[in-house]
Short mmCIF file of C-alpha atoms in Angstrom, two decimals:
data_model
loop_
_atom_site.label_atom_id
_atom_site.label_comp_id
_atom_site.label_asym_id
_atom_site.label_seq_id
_atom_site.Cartn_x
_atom_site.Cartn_y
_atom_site.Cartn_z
CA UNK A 154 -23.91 -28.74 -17.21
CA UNK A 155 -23.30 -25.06 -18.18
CA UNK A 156 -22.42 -24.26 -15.13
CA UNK A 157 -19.41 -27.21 -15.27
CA UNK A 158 -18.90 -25.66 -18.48
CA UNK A 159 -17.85 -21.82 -17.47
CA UNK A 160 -15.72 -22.84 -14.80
CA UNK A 161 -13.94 -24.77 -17.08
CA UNK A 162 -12.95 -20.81 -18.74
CA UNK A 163 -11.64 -20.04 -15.50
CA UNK A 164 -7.93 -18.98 -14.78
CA UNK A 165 -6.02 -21.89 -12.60
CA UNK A 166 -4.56 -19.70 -10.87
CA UNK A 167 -7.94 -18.56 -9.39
CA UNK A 168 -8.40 -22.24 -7.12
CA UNK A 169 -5.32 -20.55 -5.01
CA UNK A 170 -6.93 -17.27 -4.43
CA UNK A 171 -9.81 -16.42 -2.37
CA UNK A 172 -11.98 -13.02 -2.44
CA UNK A 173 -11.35 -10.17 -0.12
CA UNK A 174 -13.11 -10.71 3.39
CA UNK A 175 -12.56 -8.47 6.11
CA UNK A 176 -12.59 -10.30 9.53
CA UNK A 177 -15.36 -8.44 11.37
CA UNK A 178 -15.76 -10.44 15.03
CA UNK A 179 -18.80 -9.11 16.70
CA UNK A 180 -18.53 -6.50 19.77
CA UNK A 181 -15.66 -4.68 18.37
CA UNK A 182 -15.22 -0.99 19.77
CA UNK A 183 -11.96 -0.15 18.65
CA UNK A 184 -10.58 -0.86 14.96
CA UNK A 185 -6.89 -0.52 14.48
CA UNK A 186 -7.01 -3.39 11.99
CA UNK A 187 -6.95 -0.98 8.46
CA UNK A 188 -4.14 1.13 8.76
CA UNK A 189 -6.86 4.04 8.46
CA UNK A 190 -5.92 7.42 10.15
CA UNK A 191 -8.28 8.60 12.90
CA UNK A 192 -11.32 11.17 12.09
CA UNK A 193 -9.55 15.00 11.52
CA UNK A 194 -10.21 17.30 14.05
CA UNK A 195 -10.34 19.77 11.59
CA UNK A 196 -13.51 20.67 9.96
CA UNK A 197 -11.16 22.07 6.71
CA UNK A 198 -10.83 19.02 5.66
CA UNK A 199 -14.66 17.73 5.09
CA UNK A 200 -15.55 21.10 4.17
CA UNK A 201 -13.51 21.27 1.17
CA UNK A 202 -14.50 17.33 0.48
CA UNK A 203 -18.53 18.93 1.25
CA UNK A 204 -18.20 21.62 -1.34
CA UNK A 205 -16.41 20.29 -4.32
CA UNK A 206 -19.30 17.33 -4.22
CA UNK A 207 -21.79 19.60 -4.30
CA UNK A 208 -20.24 21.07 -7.55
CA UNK A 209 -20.35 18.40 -9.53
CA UNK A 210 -22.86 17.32 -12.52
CA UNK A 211 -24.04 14.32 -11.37
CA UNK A 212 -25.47 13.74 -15.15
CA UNK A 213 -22.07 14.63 -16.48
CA UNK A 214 -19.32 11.53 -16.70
CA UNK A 215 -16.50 12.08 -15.01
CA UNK A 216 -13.48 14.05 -16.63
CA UNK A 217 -11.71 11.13 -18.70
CA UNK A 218 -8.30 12.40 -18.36
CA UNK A 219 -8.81 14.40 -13.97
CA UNK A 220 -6.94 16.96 -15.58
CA UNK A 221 -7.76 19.33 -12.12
CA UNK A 222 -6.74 15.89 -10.24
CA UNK A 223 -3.40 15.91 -11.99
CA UNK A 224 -2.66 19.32 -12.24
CA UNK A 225 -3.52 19.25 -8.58
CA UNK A 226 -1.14 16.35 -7.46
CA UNK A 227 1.84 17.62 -9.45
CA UNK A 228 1.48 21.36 -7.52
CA UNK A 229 2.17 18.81 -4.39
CA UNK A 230 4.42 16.36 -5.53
CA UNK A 231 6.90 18.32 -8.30
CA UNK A 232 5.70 15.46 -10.78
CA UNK A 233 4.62 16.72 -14.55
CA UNK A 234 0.53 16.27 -15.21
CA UNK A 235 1.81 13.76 -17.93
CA UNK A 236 3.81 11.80 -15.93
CA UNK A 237 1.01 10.59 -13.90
CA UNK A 238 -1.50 7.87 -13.70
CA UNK A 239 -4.81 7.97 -11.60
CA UNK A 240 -6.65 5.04 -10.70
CA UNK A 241 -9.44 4.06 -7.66
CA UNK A 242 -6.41 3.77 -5.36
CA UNK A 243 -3.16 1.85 -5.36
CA UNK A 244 -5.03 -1.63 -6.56
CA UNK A 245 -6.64 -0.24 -9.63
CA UNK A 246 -2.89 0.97 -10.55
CA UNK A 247 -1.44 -2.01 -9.69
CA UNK A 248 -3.75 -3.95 -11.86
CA UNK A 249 -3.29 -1.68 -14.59
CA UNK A 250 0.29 -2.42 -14.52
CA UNK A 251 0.23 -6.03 -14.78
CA UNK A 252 -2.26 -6.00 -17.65
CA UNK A 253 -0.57 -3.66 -19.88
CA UNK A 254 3.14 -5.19 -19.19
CA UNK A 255 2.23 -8.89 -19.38
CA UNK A 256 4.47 -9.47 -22.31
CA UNK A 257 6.87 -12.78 -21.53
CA UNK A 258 10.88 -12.72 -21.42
CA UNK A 259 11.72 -14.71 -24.07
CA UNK A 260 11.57 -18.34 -23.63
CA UNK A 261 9.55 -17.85 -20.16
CA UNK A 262 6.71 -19.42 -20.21
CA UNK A 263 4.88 -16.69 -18.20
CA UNK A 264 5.91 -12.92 -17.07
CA UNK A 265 7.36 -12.40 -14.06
CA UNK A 266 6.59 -9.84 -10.57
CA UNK A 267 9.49 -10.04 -8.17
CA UNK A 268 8.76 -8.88 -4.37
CA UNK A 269 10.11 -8.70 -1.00
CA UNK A 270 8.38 -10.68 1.54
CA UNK A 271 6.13 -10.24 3.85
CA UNK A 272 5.12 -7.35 1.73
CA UNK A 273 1.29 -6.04 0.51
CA UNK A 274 -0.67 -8.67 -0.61
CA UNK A 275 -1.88 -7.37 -3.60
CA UNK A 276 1.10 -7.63 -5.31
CA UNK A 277 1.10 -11.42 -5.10
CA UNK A 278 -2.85 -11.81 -5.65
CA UNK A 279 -3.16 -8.79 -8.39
CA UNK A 280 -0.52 -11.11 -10.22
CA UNK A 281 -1.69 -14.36 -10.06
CA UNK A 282 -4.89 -13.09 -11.09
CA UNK A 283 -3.17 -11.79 -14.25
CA UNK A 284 -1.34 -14.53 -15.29
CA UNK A 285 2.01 -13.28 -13.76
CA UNK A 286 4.34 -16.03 -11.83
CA UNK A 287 4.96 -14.23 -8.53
CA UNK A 288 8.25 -15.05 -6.86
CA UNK A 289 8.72 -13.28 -3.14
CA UNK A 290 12.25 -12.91 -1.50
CA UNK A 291 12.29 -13.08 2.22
CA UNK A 292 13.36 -9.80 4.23
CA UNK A 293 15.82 -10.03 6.34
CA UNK A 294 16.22 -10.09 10.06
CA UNK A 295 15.68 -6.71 10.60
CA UNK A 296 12.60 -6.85 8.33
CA UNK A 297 14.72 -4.75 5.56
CA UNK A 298 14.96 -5.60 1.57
CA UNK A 299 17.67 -8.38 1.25
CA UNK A 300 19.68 -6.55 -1.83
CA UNK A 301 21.85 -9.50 -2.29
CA UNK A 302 19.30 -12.16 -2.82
CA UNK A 303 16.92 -9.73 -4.79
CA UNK A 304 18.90 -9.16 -7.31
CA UNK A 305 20.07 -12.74 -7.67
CA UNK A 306 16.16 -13.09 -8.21
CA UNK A 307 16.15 -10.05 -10.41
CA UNK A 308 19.10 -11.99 -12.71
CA UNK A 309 17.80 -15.69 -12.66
CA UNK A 310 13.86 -15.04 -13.10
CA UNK A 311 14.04 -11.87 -15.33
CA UNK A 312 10.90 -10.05 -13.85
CA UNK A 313 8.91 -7.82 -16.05
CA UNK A 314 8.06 -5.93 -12.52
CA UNK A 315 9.58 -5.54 -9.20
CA UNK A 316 7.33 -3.88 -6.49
CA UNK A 317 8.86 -2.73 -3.18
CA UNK A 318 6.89 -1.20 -0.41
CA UNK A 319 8.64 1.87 1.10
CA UNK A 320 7.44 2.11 4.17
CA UNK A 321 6.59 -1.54 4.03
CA UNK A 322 3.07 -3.09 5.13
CA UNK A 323 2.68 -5.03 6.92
CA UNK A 324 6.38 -4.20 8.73
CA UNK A 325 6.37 -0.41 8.70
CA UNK A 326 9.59 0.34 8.22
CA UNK A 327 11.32 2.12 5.31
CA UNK A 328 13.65 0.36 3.18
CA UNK A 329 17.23 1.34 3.49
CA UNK A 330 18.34 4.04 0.73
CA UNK A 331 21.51 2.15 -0.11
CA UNK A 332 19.81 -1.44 -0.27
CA UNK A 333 16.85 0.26 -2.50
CA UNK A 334 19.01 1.88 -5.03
CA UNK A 335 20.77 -1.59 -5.03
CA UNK A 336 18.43 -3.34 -6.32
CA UNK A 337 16.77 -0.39 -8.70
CA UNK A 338 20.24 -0.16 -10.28
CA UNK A 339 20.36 -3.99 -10.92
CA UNK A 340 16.48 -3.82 -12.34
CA UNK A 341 17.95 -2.78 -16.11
CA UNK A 342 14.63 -2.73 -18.43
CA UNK A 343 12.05 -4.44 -15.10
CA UNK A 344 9.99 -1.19 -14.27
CA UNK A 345 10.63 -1.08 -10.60
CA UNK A 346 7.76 0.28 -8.72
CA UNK A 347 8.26 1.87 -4.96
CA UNK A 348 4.94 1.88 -3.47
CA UNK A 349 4.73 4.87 -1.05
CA UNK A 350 1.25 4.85 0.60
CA UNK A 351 2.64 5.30 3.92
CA UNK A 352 5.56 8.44 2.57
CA UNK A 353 3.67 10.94 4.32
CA UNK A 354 4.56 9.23 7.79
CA UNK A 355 8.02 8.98 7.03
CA UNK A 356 10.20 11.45 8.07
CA UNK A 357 13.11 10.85 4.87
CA UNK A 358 9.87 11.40 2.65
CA UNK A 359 10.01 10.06 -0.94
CA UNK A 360 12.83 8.86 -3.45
CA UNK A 361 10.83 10.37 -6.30
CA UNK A 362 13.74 12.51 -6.95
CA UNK A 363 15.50 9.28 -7.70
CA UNK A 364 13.58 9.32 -11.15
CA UNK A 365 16.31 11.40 -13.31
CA UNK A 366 18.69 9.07 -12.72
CA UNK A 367 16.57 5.55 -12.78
CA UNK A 368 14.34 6.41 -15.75
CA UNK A 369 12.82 2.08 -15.11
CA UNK A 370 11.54 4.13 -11.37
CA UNK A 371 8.22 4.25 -10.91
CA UNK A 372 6.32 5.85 -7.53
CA UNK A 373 2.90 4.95 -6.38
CA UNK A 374 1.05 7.34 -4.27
CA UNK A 375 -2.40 6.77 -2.76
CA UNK A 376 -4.55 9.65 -0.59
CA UNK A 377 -6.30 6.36 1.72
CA UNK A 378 -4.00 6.01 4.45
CA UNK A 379 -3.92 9.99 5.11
CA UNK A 380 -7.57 10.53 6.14
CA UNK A 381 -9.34 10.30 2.29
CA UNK A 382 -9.63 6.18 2.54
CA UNK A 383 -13.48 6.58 1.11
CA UNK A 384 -12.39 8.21 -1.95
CA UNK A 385 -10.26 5.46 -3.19
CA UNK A 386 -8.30 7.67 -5.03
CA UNK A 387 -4.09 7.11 -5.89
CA UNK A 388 -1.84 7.61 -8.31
CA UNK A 389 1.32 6.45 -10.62
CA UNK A 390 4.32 8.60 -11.36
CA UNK A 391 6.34 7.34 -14.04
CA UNK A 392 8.17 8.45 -17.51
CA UNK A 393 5.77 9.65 -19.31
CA UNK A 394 5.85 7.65 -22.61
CA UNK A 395 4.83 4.50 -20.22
CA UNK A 396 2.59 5.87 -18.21
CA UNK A 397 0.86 7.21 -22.42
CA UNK A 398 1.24 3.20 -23.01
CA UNK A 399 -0.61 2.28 -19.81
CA UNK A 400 -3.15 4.82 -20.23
CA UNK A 401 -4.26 2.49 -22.69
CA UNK A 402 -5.86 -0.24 -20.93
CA UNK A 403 -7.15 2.28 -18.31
CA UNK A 404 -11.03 2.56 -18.52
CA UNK A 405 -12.14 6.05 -19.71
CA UNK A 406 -13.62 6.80 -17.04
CA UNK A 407 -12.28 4.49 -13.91
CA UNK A 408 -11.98 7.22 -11.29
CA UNK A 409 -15.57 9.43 -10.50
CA UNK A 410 -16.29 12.53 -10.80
CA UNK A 411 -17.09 13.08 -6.78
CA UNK A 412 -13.58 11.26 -5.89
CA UNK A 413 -11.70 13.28 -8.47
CA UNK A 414 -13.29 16.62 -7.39
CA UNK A 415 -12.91 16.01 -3.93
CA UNK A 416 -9.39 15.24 -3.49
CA UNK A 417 -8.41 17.75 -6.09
CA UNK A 418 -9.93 20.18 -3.72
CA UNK A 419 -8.32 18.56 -0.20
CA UNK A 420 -5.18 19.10 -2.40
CA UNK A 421 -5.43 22.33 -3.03
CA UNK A 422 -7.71 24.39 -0.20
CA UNK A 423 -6.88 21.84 2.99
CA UNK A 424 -3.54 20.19 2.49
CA UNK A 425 -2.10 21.74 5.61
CA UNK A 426 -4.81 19.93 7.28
CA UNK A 427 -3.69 16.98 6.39
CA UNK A 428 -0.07 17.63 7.13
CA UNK A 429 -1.34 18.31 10.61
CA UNK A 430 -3.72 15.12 11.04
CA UNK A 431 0.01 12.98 10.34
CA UNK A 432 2.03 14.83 12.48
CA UNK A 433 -0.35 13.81 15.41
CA UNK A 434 -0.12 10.53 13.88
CA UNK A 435 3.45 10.45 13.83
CA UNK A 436 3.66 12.02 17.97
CA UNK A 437 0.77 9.30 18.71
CA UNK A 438 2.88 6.48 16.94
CA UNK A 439 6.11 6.89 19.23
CA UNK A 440 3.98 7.00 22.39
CA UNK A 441 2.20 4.23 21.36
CA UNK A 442 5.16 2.16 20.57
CA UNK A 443 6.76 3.16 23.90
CA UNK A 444 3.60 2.10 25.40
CA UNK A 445 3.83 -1.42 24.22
CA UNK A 446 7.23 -2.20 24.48
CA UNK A 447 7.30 -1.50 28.16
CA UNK A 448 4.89 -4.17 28.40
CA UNK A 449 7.19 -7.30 29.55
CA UNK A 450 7.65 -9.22 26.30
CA UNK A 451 6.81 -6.70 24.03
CA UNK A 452 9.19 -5.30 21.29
CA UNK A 453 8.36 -2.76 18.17
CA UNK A 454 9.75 -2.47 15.03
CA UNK A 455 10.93 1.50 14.14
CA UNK A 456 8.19 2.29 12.37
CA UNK A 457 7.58 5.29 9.64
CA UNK A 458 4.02 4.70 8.88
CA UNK A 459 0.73 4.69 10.34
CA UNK A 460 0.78 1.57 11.87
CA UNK A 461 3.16 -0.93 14.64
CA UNK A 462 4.80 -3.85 13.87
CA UNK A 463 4.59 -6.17 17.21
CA UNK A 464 6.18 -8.71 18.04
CA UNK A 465 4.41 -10.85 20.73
CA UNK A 466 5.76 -13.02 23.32
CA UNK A 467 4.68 -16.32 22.28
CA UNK A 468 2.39 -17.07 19.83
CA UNK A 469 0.75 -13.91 18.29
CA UNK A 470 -3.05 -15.43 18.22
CA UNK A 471 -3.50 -15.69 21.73
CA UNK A 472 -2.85 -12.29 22.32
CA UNK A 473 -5.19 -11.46 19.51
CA UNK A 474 -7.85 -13.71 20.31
CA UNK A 475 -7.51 -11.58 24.29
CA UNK A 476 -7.86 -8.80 22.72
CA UNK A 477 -10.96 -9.40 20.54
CA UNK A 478 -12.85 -10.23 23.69
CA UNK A 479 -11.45 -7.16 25.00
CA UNK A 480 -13.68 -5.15 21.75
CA UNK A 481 -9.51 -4.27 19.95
CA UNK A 482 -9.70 -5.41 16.98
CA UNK A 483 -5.75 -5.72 15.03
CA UNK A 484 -4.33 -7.53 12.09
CA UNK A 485 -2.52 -10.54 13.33
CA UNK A 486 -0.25 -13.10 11.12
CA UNK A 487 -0.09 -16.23 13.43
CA UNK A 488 -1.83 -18.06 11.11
CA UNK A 489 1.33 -17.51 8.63
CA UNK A 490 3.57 -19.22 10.85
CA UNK A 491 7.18 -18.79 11.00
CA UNK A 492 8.82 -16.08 12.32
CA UNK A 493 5.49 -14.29 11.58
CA UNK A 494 3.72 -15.91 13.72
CA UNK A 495 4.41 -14.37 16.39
CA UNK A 496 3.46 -10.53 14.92
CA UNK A 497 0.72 -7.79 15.43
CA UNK A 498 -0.05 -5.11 13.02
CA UNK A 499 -1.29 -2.01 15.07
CA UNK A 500 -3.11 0.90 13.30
CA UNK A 501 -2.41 4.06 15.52
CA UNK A 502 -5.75 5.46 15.98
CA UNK A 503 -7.13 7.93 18.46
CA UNK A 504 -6.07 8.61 21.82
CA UNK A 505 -8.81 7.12 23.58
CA UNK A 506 -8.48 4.10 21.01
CA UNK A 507 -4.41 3.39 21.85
CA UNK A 508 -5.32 3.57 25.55
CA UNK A 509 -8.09 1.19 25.19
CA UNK A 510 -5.51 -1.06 23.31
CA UNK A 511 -2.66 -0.56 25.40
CA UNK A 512 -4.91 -1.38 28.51
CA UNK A 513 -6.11 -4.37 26.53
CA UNK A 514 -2.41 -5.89 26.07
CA UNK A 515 -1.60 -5.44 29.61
CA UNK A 516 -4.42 -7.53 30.33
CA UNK A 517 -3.76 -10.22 27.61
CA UNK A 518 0.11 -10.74 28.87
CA UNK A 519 -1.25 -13.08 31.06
CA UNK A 520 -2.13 -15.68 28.16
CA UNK A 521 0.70 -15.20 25.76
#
């Protein structure tokens, strides 16, 4: 009877969701699944992560405010310390977000998060989750932001939020400047938030600079997808008076003391490291995408992030389900259907790891 009784407390919108379960197929050798970046050759890199853990109180709580974190991410990023927002990566952020700015339009009976789609699914199951309605525009054919239709969306359903992914996951590509400040410049009082986990892949690099003149801009940053995925550590630049008012539903101490010393320190003793570990990314990614698409029915999106968008001939799950056997392990969407269904995500991971994969495709072109 109690039992009945607490899930009667429950959200609705939580019967739509399901938890976070990674699909984890025995016999896998190679993981490109993640969009993680392959192990750094470079010893910089987990030396400076090595010594500023060993530094740290472990009695102590963690520094409420990561003043070194800040002070550390503006150096890079020509953001002020106050301007920013730290959280256990992009999701924390996110969430932090859509409980502080959950306040409905008037005479709407809920608040509203406009996104593109297909797009990162946390935006859609961070805001259900909250209490937000979601409501997803479809990209367009080239997988870019349709600037028409969202701001048609932006002027009938009055979001509180719009989120954009620039370069998009799970497509890869970045959003065209002129369609992005498009739809920014239509988002009058909806804080418009460009995710940029994947930036550091892109070679146009961020539109932070767009802040001065859209003070509703707001940039998320993460350090997972350059090599630092275990520290779970990002970050949100916006004006400064919101990101004060969003600091307030932040828990005191939501980020720990090893994660904040540690990438403090990658920031400031081994970023040039890092630089390095994308550009061999980057060099990897256009081989890799050559690779593929001379494999007959093959085609890649341009990316500019970590990862491949693939289109398959034929229907995307046989070629995954080949490849599985095969010990590859990638992020397929057959299973959304549509136009989707026939798309691969590829992480680009080591050398030996896109050979293995590439070899792996070859073989599975025979059951596509």
């Amino acid at each position: 009877m109690a039992e009945v009784e607490l899930a009667a407390l429950l959200r609705p919108e939580l019967e739509e969701l399901r938890p976070y379960v990674p699909h984890e197929p025995p016999g896998i050798s190679v993981k490109l699944d993640a969009n993680e970046a392959p192990p750094s050759p470079s010893p910089a890199i987990r030396d400076a992560v090595q010594r500023a853990i060993a530094g740290v109180t472990l009695e102590r709580y963690p520094d409420p405010r990561a003043l070194r974190l800040k002070e550390a991410i503006a150096r890079r990023t020509g953001a002020r310390s106050d301007e920013l927002l730290v959280g256990a990566g992009s999701d924390e952020l996110i969430a932090l977000v859509l409980t502080a700015m959950a306040r409905p339009r008037e005479r709407a009976p809920q608040p509203v998060v406009l996104t593109p789609t297909p797009t990162f699914v946390m935006y859609r199951v961070s805001a259900r989750g909250h209490g937000h309605k979601p409501v997803e525009v479809p990209l367009d054919a080239s997988w870019d932001l349709d600037a028409t239709m969202m701001k048609r969306a932006i002027d009938m359903m009055r979001p509180n939020i719009v989120f954009v992914a620039s370069p998009n996951n799970p497509t890869g590509n970045r959003v065209e400047d002129e369609r992005l400040r498009d739809v920014i410049g239509a988002a009058t009082g909806v804080f418009t938030i460009v995710d940029e986990a994947y930036v550091d892949y892109s070679a146009e690099g961020s539109v932070r600079g767009w802040r001065e003149e859209y003070p509703n801009l707001g940039i998320l940053r993460t350090v997972s997808k350059i090599g630092l995925a275990a520290l779970r550590v990002g970050w949100l630049e916006a004006d400064s008076a919101l990101v004060a008012e969003l600091d307030k539903v932040r828990q005191p101490f939501n980020l720990s003391a090893t994660s904040q010393a540690a990438a403090a320190a990658v920031l400031e003793d081994a970023w040039d490291d890092v630089r390095a570990d994308v550009a061999r990314v980057v060099k990897a990614r256009g081989e890799l995408a050559a690779a593929i698409t001379a494999i007959d029915g093959f085609s890649v999106t341009p990316s500019s992030a970590n990862f491949l968008w693939v289109k398959t001939p034929g229907s995307a799950e046989a070629i995954f389900e080949s490849l599985v056997k095969d010990g590859v392990l990638v992020r397929s969407f057959h299973s959304a259907g549509g136009r989707l269904g026939a798309q691969l995500r590829i992480t680009v991971g080591t050398d030996s790891e896109n050979d293995a994969l590439v070899s792996a495709l070859r073989r599975a072109r025979g059951v596509a």
